[in-house]
Amino acid sequence: MLLNIKNLHVSIAGKEIIRGLNFSVNKGEIHAIMGPNGTGKSTLAAAITGREGYEITKGEIIFKGQVINDWSPDKRANEGVFLSFQYPIEIPGVSMTNFMRTALNARREYKELPPIPAGEFLKKMEEKKKLVEIHSKLTNRSVNEGFSGGEKKKNEIFQMALLEPELAILDETDSGLDIDALKVVANGVNQLKSDENAFIVITHYQRLLDYIVPDFVHVMYNGRIVKSGGKGLALELEERGYDWIKDQFDD
Amino acid sequence: MSDEKKNGDFLDEVTSEEYKYGFVTDLESDQSPRGLSEDIIRFISKKKNEPDWLLEFRLKAYRHWLTLEEPDWALIHHPPIDYQDIIYFSAPKPKEKLKSLDEVDPELLDTFNKLGISLEEQKQLAGVAVDAVIDSVSVKTTFQDTLAKHDIIFCSFSEAVQNHPDLVKKYLGTVVPYTDNYFAALNSAVFSDGSFCFIPKGVRCPIELSTYFRINAANTGQFERTLLIAEEGGYVSYLEGCTAPQRDENQLHAAIVEIIVMDDAEVKYSTVQNWYPGNKEGKGGIYNFVTKRGLCKGKNSKISWTQVETGSAITWKYPSCVLLGDHSVGEFYSVAVTNNYQQADTGTKMIHLGKNTRSTIISKGISAGKSNNSYRGLVRVSKNADNARNYSQCDSLLLGDQCGAHTFPYIKTGNETSTVEHEATTSKISEDQLFYCQQRGIDMEKAIGLIVNGYAKQVLNKLPMEFAVEAKKLLEITLEGSVG
C-alpha cells in the first residue's frame, strides 16, 4: 500500500476540520475526492504534505510503510509526495529554471546522488515542457510571476513531470481552467500515470474526471469520507448535486 | 564552474562554517605604537616617505578632527570607541622591494588563495587586475603592464604619491574634504594606503579593476583611501572586496573613496563587503564607517555604485553622487543584509546640481535575527537643476520578528521642474512561499536563500559575473540559521 490514512483528525488553530478519516491508495490507482466546499478536502492535502499549522491530533498517515506524521514537508516531498497547488505561489526574482534545478538537486542530494549535469537537466526540461505544452520563455520567467491562471496550473503539472513523484495530489487543478487547458493538464497526468505511482484528484466537478478517469471516487463531508464508489458515483453527484449527501450525513 | 557545482560547494560551506574568512595570517608586521597624536601622524608620513604637502594635509585633518564629535544621528549603538587604543599603522614587513609575484611572501599568497583571489591565477586567466591591501598597505598590483599600454594608472595610493604626486595633489580631498565628517577627518589624518586609479581621456579600461582589502593584524584600524579619476570619455568598472579575521574585540575601519568623472566618462564601482560581523552574541566584528562619494563633474558623466553589504558589526556608509555636470547620471544599487546583532545604517545621497540630471536608487534591505537595518537617503535638487529626475525604491525584507527595518528618505527640492519619486515596501518571506519551496523538496534554509536571492536579484544583476556568484553565496551564508 502506497498511502494509508488511519482515523485521521486534523485541527487548524484548535478547530477540528478532519474528524476520523480513513483512506488508502495503492500504486497504479487514481482516486478522486469530491465534496462540497469546506468539507476538508484541501486540509487533507495539507495534512498529507505536512503544511505548518495543520495539526494532526489523532491518527496516522502512513506512506510507503512509514508513519510520516512528524516529517518535514521537504522530507515528504523528497520521499515522493507531490502537491499540485490550488493557488500556485509566486516567487519574484527566482527563475523557473533555477527553481526546478534546485528542487531536483535537493531530491538527488536526499538520495545521495550527485547534482544533475546542466546539459541533462536542460534536456529533461525541454522534454517535460512538451508534455504540458509550455512555451520556452515561461521557464525563464520568475516562478509563477505574471503567469495566467491556465499557465500556473500547467506549470504545476510540468513540475510534477520533472519531479516524478510516487504520490501526486492535484488540489482543484481544474478550477479556473478553460476546456483546452483542462485537456492539456489531463493529458499530462495520463501520460505520467504508471503502475509505480498514484494520483489523488481533488475536485468539485465531474468535468475533469471525463479526462482523468478515476478508479475510485470518494465523497468527503464534514471531515470524513462518507461515501466511496467507482466512476459512476461522480456522474451521480453531477446529476444530483451534494444536497442528498448533506441530508444523509448532517449531524 | 557550473552553477550547480557552486551550489554544491556552497552547501558544504554552509554546513561546516560560520565565517570562512576568519583565519589569521602569520605575517611579521611593522606597526606604529597604539594611539593617535601628531607624532604618530609624522611617523606614518615618514614611513611612507611622503612629501611635505601631504604631511600638512594630514596634520590639518588631525587638528580639525580634534574639534569634532563622533556623530550620533545614525540608528546604531555601540560602546564608545577609544581612539587611543588603536594601532593606526600596520604593514606586513616586506623582505625587499618586490619585482615579481614569486617574491611575495608565501604566507601572504596563501592568504590570497584562501580568499579565492590567487594573484598568480588572476594574472594568467581572469583578466582582473588586483590591488590587494592588507592592513592598509597595498601588497601587489597585478596587470600593471597591460594597463600601462592604455596609459591607465592603477596602483597603490602610496605609489601614486611617489610616482604621480601632481595628480594626487590635484584631486585628493576635492570630493570628500577632511572637513566633511568625523571619520573622513580621521581617515585624512591617518590613512596608510589604498588604491589609486586614473583613466585617461578616451580610454575604456579593457579589464575590470579589483581591490581586495583585508584587516589582518590585531588591534589595528584600517584606514584606506581610494581615489579614482576618469577623464573625458573614459570608462572603468572597479570592484572592491573586503574580509577580516574573526576576533573578539571590535576593529575600526574608516575608509574614504573619492571618484571624479569628467565629460562623457563613466565609473562603475562595485563592492562586496564581508568584514567580520561579530559572533552570534554580537561580540567582536568590524565597525565600518566609510565615506564614499563621486563627483559627476562633466556633462553626460555617470557614476554607478553597487554594493552588497553582508559583513561588519556596524555599517555606516552612504555612497553618494554629486551630479554637477548637465545630463549627468547617478545610480545606487544596494543589498544590505544584517543578521544576529549586526547594525546597518546605509543608503545614499544624490545631489542634483546640473540640469537634466538623473538618479536612480534601488535599495534592498534584509534583516534577520536581532539585527537592525536602516536605509537613509537624501535626494537634493538645487535651484538650478532644471528637469532633474530621481526614482527611489527602498524595499525591506524581514526574517523573523526580532529584527528591525527602517527607512529614512529625505527629499529636498528647490526646483519646480524636477521629478522625485519614492517607493517603499516592507515585506516578510511568506509562509506560502516557504511551503511551496519545501513541497518541492527544498529545505527551509535553502528556500530562504533562494527567496532572498530572488528578492535581491535586481541589484545582484548589476554586479560583474564573478562577483555576483560570490555575493549570492554570501547572502545565503549570512542568513544561515536566521530562522529556527
XYZ file of C-alpha atoms in Angstrom, chain B:
484
model
C 32.427 26.187 -12.985
C 28.770 25.472 -13.418
C 26.208 26.867 -11.056
C 25.235 23.503 -9.654
C 28.793 22.813 -8.715
C 28.877 26.164 -6.966
C 25.694 25.352 -5.137
C 27.144 22.045 -4.086
C 30.267 23.671 -2.734
C 28.167 26.234 -1.042
C 26.248 23.578 0.838
C 29.409 22.204 2.333
C 30.451 25.649 3.399
C 27.097 26.394 4.930
C 27.044 23.241 6.939
C 30.599 23.455 8.153
C 31.475 27.086 8.608
C 30.277 30.279 10.122
C 32.632 32.954 8.879
C 35.006 31.302 6.437
C 37.352 34.243 6.148
C 38.128 34.257 9.862
C 41.697 32.992 9.595
C 44.711 34.988 10.678
C 47.820 35.034 8.561
C 51.047 34.796 10.479
C 52.925 37.665 8.923
C 55.520 39.811 10.525
C 54.240 43.331 10.575
C 55.676 46.720 11.015
C 53.439 48.633 13.412
C 53.117 52.027 14.930
C 52.583 52.249 18.694
C 48.978 52.439 19.855
C 47.210 55.753 19.911
C 46.927 58.907 17.892
C 48.949 62.116 18.062
C 50.782 64.441 15.712
C 53.847 62.294 16.311
C 52.069 59.192 15.114
C 50.960 61.035 12.007
C 54.509 62.171 11.368
C 55.619 58.568 11.908
C 53.174 57.300 9.293
C 54.066 60.023 6.832
C 57.759 59.374 7.288
C 57.333 55.612 6.958
C 55.730 56.292 3.656
C 58.307 58.797 2.583
C 55.683 61.401 1.845
C 56.147 64.929 0.525
C 55.605 67.805 2.945
C 52.300 68.908 1.462
C 50.799 65.548 2.275
C 52.028 65.643 5.847
C 50.499 69.120 6.091
C 47.208 67.744 4.753
C 47.266 65.025 7.393
C 48.063 67.388 10.218
C 45.339 69.835 9.198
C 42.879 66.981 9.087
C 44.014 65.776 12.507
C 43.684 69.222 14.076
C 40.231 69.538 12.584
C 39.300 66.062 13.829
C 40.184 67.087 17.361
C 37.452 69.741 17.187
C 34.773 67.257 16.111
C 32.422 64.998 17.997
C 31.622 61.494 16.851
C 28.263 61.673 15.055
C 25.295 60.107 16.806
C 22.463 60.614 14.338
C 22.639 57.154 12.787
C 20.440 54.372 14.114
C 23.352 52.437 15.546
C 24.543 51.756 19.045
C 27.991 50.820 20.251
C 30.169 51.406 23.276
C 32.422 54.470 22.930
C 35.436 53.873 20.718
C 38.768 54.523 22.404
C 40.720 56.155 19.611
C 43.900 55.997 21.679
C 43.717 52.204 21.855
C 44.013 51.666 18.130
C 47.140 50.903 16.153
C 46.954 53.288 13.228
C 49.642 51.817 11.087
C 50.398 48.177 10.455
C 52.206 46.921 7.411
C 53.247 43.380 6.594
C 57.045 43.579 6.834
C 58.462 43.490 3.350
C 61.551 41.396 2.787
C 62.776 43.577 -0.029
C 61.379 45.505 -2.931
C 59.280 43.064 -4.939
C 59.851 42.616 -8.615
C 57.547 39.723 -9.375
C 54.859 37.671 -7.704
C 57.420 34.989 -6.932
C 58.921 37.346 -4.412
C 55.714 37.918 -2.492
C 55.691 36.354 0.976
C 54.362 32.803 0.506
C 52.211 33.217 3.636
C 50.586 36.185 2.024
C 49.996 34.366 -1.230
C 48.434 31.618 0.795
C 46.086 34.163 2.353
C 45.008 35.272 -1.084
C 44.461 31.691 -2.087
C 42.215 31.178 0.920
C 40.322 34.257 -0.123
C 39.929 32.763 -3.564
C 41.866 35.511 -5.277
C 45.005 33.763 -6.340
C 47.131 36.519 -7.788
C 49.011 34.086 -9.958
C 45.890 32.692 -11.471
C 44.399 36.090 -11.849
C 47.442 37.242 -13.682
C 47.178 34.490 -16.230
C 43.488 33.881 -16.544
C 40.901 36.132 -15.137
C 41.569 39.433 -16.761
C 41.075 41.182 -13.461
C 43.771 43.440 -12.170
C 44.054 43.206 -8.405
C 45.460 45.625 -5.951
C 45.465 43.836 -2.625
C 45.537 45.875 0.548
C 46.305 44.090 3.786
C 46.246 46.098 6.987
C 46.139 49.284 4.983
C 49.186 48.642 2.859
C 49.000 47.699 -0.762
C 50.850 44.470 -1.334
C 50.885 43.885 -5.006
C 49.200 45.214 -8.042
C 48.900 42.837 -10.933
C 48.423 43.665 -14.567
C 50.497 46.815 -14.445
C 51.909 46.150 -17.880
C 48.596 45.589 -19.605
C 47.245 48.729 -18.074
C 50.310 50.727 -18.905
C 49.710 50.111 -22.603
C 46.499 52.098 -22.267
C 48.178 54.714 -20.086
C 45.907 53.662 -17.263
C 47.350 54.177 -13.845
C 46.258 51.610 -11.270
C 48.463 51.324 -8.262
C 48.561 51.602 -4.526
C 47.937 55.019 -3.084
C 51.491 55.194 -1.748
C 52.968 54.502 -5.155
C 50.743 57.175 -6.637
C 52.042 59.650 -4.081
C 55.611 58.807 -5.119
C 55.095 58.489 -8.861
C 52.169 60.765 -9.662
C 52.232 63.394 -6.927
C 50.686 66.090 -9.140
C 47.580 64.035 -9.833
C 47.173 63.083 -6.203
C 47.658 66.648 -5.056
C 45.180 67.928 -7.631
C 42.336 65.608 -6.666
C 42.904 64.479 -3.075
C 40.158 65.742 -0.827
C 38.273 67.510 -3.591
C 35.195 65.307 -3.310
C 35.453 64.338 0.338
C 37.274 67.176 2.112
C 38.719 66.364 5.517
C 36.136 68.716 6.976
C 33.333 66.515 5.640
C 32.709 64.436 8.726
C 34.323 62.913 11.794
C 35.507 59.707 10.146
C 36.625 61.475 6.979
C 38.788 63.758 9.098
C 40.215 60.758 10.953
C 40.970 58.933 7.722
C 42.592 62.012 6.163
C 44.897 62.224 9.164
C 45.992 58.607 9.368
C 45.287 56.818 6.088
C 48.118 54.466 5.368
C 47.400 53.240 1.879
C 44.683 52.396 -0.569
C 44.255 52.388 -4.299
C 44.683 54.962 -6.988
C 43.264 54.781 -10.459
C 43.456 57.172 -13.363
C 41.706 56.579 -16.663
C 42.974 58.970 -19.318
C 40.874 60.719 -21.919
C 39.004 58.456 -24.288
C 40.199 55.193 -22.729
C 37.838 52.372 -21.887
C 39.617 50.189 -19.382
C 39.679 46.737 -21.041
C 39.647 44.779 -17.784
C 37.830 45.060 -14.505
C 39.965 46.534 -11.798
C 39.778 44.996 -8.400
C 40.990 45.894 -4.948
C 40.912 43.455 -2.101
C 41.012 44.808 1.405
C 41.824 42.742 4.426
C 42.411 43.578 8.053
C 44.849 41.018 9.417
C 46.759 42.258 12.437
C 45.039 42.561 15.829
C 44.052 45.896 17.354
C 44.625 47.704 14.115
C 42.321 50.045 12.381
C 42.181 50.074 8.654
C 42.120 53.478 7.019
C 42.493 53.177 3.314
C 41.774 55.708 0.667
C 40.703 55.183 -2.873
C 40.992 57.897 -5.478
C 39.581 57.230 -8.890
C 39.596 59.646 -11.800
C 38.068 59.128 -15.232
C 38.883 61.799 -17.779
C 36.704 62.743 -20.772
C 35.120 59.690 -22.365
C 36.897 57.259 -20.013
C 35.290 54.144 -18.586
C 36.176 51.748 -15.822
C 34.478 49.047 -13.827
C 36.020 48.862 -10.403
C 35.491 46.118 -7.835
C 36.201 46.143 -4.162
C 36.077 43.206 -1.773
C 36.728 43.094 1.947
C 37.301 40.460 4.630
C 38.806 40.302 8.097
C 39.786 37.607 10.614
C 37.473 36.656 13.453
C 38.435 38.477 16.614
C 36.681 39.087 19.887
C 37.370 42.799 20.014
C 35.888 45.287 17.617
C 38.065 46.736 14.923
C 37.643 50.054 13.227
C 37.558 50.547 9.506
C 37.189 54.119 8.302
C 37.840 54.459 4.604
C 37.324 57.154 2.027
C 36.557 56.655 -1.627
C 36.607 59.627 -3.958
C 35.611 59.446 -7.597
C 35.874 62.219 -10.153
C 34.261 61.750 -13.542
C 34.643 64.177 -16.470
C 32.548 64.722 -19.632
C 31.029 61.565 -21.099
C 33.000 59.365 -18.743
C 31.615 56.541 -16.634
C 32.684 54.759 -13.481
C 31.012 51.632 -12.199
C 32.029 50.916 -8.625
C 31.019 47.585 -7.100
C 31.609 46.489 -3.531
C 31.120 43.185 -1.826
C 31.683 43.957 1.816
C 32.152 40.971 4.063
C 34.071 42.270 7.059
C 33.762 40.033 10.097
C 30.298 40.740 11.557
C 30.913 39.526 15.113
C 29.690 36.269 16.562
C 26.126 35.156 17.251
C 26.075 37.016 20.586
C 27.267 40.213 18.949
C 30.840 40.004 20.256
C 33.580 41.372 18.027
C 33.275 42.449 14.455
C 34.284 45.391 12.347
C 32.958 48.908 12.775
C 32.689 50.049 9.207
C 32.466 53.847 8.975
C 33.064 54.738 5.388
C 32.660 57.868 3.306
C 32.232 57.202 -0.389
C 31.390 59.935 -2.800
C 31.601 60.502 -6.504
C 31.549 63.764 -8.390
C 29.984 63.764 -11.837
C 31.941 66.801 -12.852
C 31.465 66.700 -16.609
C 28.489 66.688 -18.946
C 26.893 63.283 -19.535
C 29.084 61.736 -16.911
C 27.897 58.745 -14.947
C 28.660 57.054 -11.653
C 27.083 53.796 -10.649
C 27.508 52.403 -7.134
C 26.597 48.784 -6.499
C 27.095 47.370 -3.038
C 26.393 44.088 -1.355
C 26.841 44.580 2.360
C 26.796 41.373 4.364
C 29.517 41.863 6.937
C 30.595 44.246 9.711
C 29.145 44.573 13.178
C 28.187 48.127 12.284
C 27.897 49.631 8.845
C 27.714 53.400 8.441
C 28.027 54.137 4.801
C 26.351 56.327 2.174
C 27.954 56.094 -1.264
C 26.821 59.292 -2.897
C 26.802 61.150 -6.178
C 27.181 64.853 -6.726
C 25.632 65.483 -10.129
C 27.317 68.692 -11.178
C 27.592 68.243 -14.950
C 24.457 68.729 -17.035
C 22.854 65.444 -18.099
C 24.945 63.515 -15.610
C 23.616 60.285 -14.105
C 23.981 58.802 -10.642
C 22.939 55.278 -9.663
C 22.922 53.427 -6.381
C 22.088 49.750 -6.135
C 22.352 48.208 -2.714
C 21.679 44.983 -0.892
C 22.327 45.192 2.829
C 21.895 42.090 4.951
C 22.017 42.042 8.715
C 21.761 39.016 10.978
C 22.296 38.306 14.684
C 23.286 41.637 16.313
C 24.522 43.422 13.208
C 23.533 47.017 12.647
C 23.476 48.745 9.296
C 22.629 52.355 8.605
C 23.290 52.742 4.933
C 21.951 54.499 1.878
C 22.983 57.228 -0.468
C 22.870 60.904 -1.277
C 22.024 62.144 -4.736
C 22.815 65.817 -5.048
C 21.396 67.273 -8.251
C 23.207 70.464 -9.236
C 23.287 70.313 -13.049
C 20.391 70.496 -15.482
C 18.676 67.346 -16.713
C 20.486 65.229 -14.193
C 19.056 61.830 -13.349
C 19.451 59.476 -10.429
C 18.181 56.021 -9.542
C 18.225 54.428 -6.115
C 17.378 50.779 -5.600
C 17.887 49.655 -2.030
C 17.090 46.186 -0.742
C 17.437 45.672 2.971
C 17.231 42.233 4.531
C 17.095 41.891 8.304
C 17.231 38.711 10.345
C 17.991 37.694 13.918
C 18.107 40.640 16.314
C 19.621 42.976 13.776
C 18.699 46.483 12.734
C 18.785 47.604 9.150
C 18.152 51.183 8.095
C 18.028 52.871 4.741
C 18.943 56.530 4.977
C 18.891 58.529 1.808
C 18.883 62.112 0.665
C 17.760 63.366 -2.710
C 18.501 67.061 -3.046
C 17.630 69.080 -6.102
C 19.218 72.513 -6.207
C 17.593 75.641 -7.616
C 19.408 75.411 -10.944
C 18.864 71.711 -11.580
C 16.097 72.063 -14.163
C 14.317 68.852 -15.109
C 16.214 66.786 -12.583
C 14.716 63.375 -12.062
C 15.050 60.818 -9.330
C 13.499 57.448 -8.816
C 13.964 55.712 -5.481
C 12.813 52.284 -4.480
C 13.509 51.063 -0.973
C 12.420 47.592 -0.056
C 12.841 45.881 3.272
C 12.543 42.200 3.925
C 12.181 40.884 7.449
C 13.031 37.390 8.600
C 11.633 36.603 11.982
C 10.053 39.013 14.443
C 13.007 40.322 16.460
C 14.729 42.365 13.787
C 14.073 45.877 12.623
C 13.883 47.618 9.252
C 13.756 51.387 8.980
C 13.617 53.807 6.098
C 14.661 57.447 6.348
C 14.212 59.065 2.964
C 14.930 62.789 2.880
C 13.869 64.764 -0.154
C 14.730 68.422 -0.599
C 13.892 70.001 -3.869
C 14.365 73.613 -4.819
C 13.352 73.371 -8.444
C 9.776 73.078 -9.613
C 10.608 71.277 -12.851
C 12.152 68.345 -11.025
C 10.510 64.963 -10.560
C 11.254 62.884 -7.489
C 9.600 59.531 -6.981
C 9.932 57.383 -3.918
C 8.515 53.923 -3.385
C 8.992 51.821 -0.308
C 7.823 48.370 0.703
C 8.302 46.202 3.744
C 7.588 42.520 3.492
C 8.186 39.225 5.171
C 9.032 35.974 3.472
C 5.600 34.474 3.306
C 4.795 31.152 4.836
C 3.171 30.291 1.492
C 6.439 30.806 -0.380
C 8.386 28.702 2.098
C 5.873 25.885 1.988
C 5.809 25.971 -1.801
C 9.585 25.509 -1.902
C 9.531 22.850 0.793
C 6.808 20.935 -1.017
C 9.204 20.736 -3.949
C 11.834 19.193 -1.661
C 13.846 22.318 -0.889
C 14.627 22.586 2.830
C 13.849 25.694 4.853
C 17.369 27.102 4.870
C 17.850 26.699 1.150
C 14.367 28.027 0.475
C 15.200 31.223 2.348
C 18.416 31.581 0.360
C 16.508 31.118 -2.859
C 13.789 33.619 -1.990
C 16.249 36.214 -0.687
C 18.403 35.937 -3.771
C 15.302 36.416 -5.888
C 14.391 39.464 -3.857
C 17.852 40.963 -4.347
C 18.163 39.975 -8.000
C 17.613 43.495 -9.336
C 20.780 44.588 -7.562
C 22.837 41.396 -7.925
C 22.317 41.619 -11.684
C 24.264 44.870 -11.675
C 27.384 43.134 -10.390
C 30.028 41.695 -12.695
C 29.572 37.929 -13.123
C 32.205 36.530 -10.749
C 31.224 38.980 -8.068
C 27.557 38.097 -8.425
C 28.272 34.434 -7.724
C 30.267 35.304 -4.631
C 27.612 37.760 -3.471
C 24.855 35.161 -3.774
C 26.811 32.718 -1.661
C 27.489 35.409 0.911
C 23.812 36.264 1.205
C 22.977 32.668 1.944
C 25.825 32.199 4.410
C 24.922 35.413 6.230
C 21.352 34.295 6.701
C 22.254 30.804 7.804
C 20.412 29.903 10.974
C 18.282 33.022 10.801
C 15.059 31.035 11.024
C 14.756 28.364 13.619
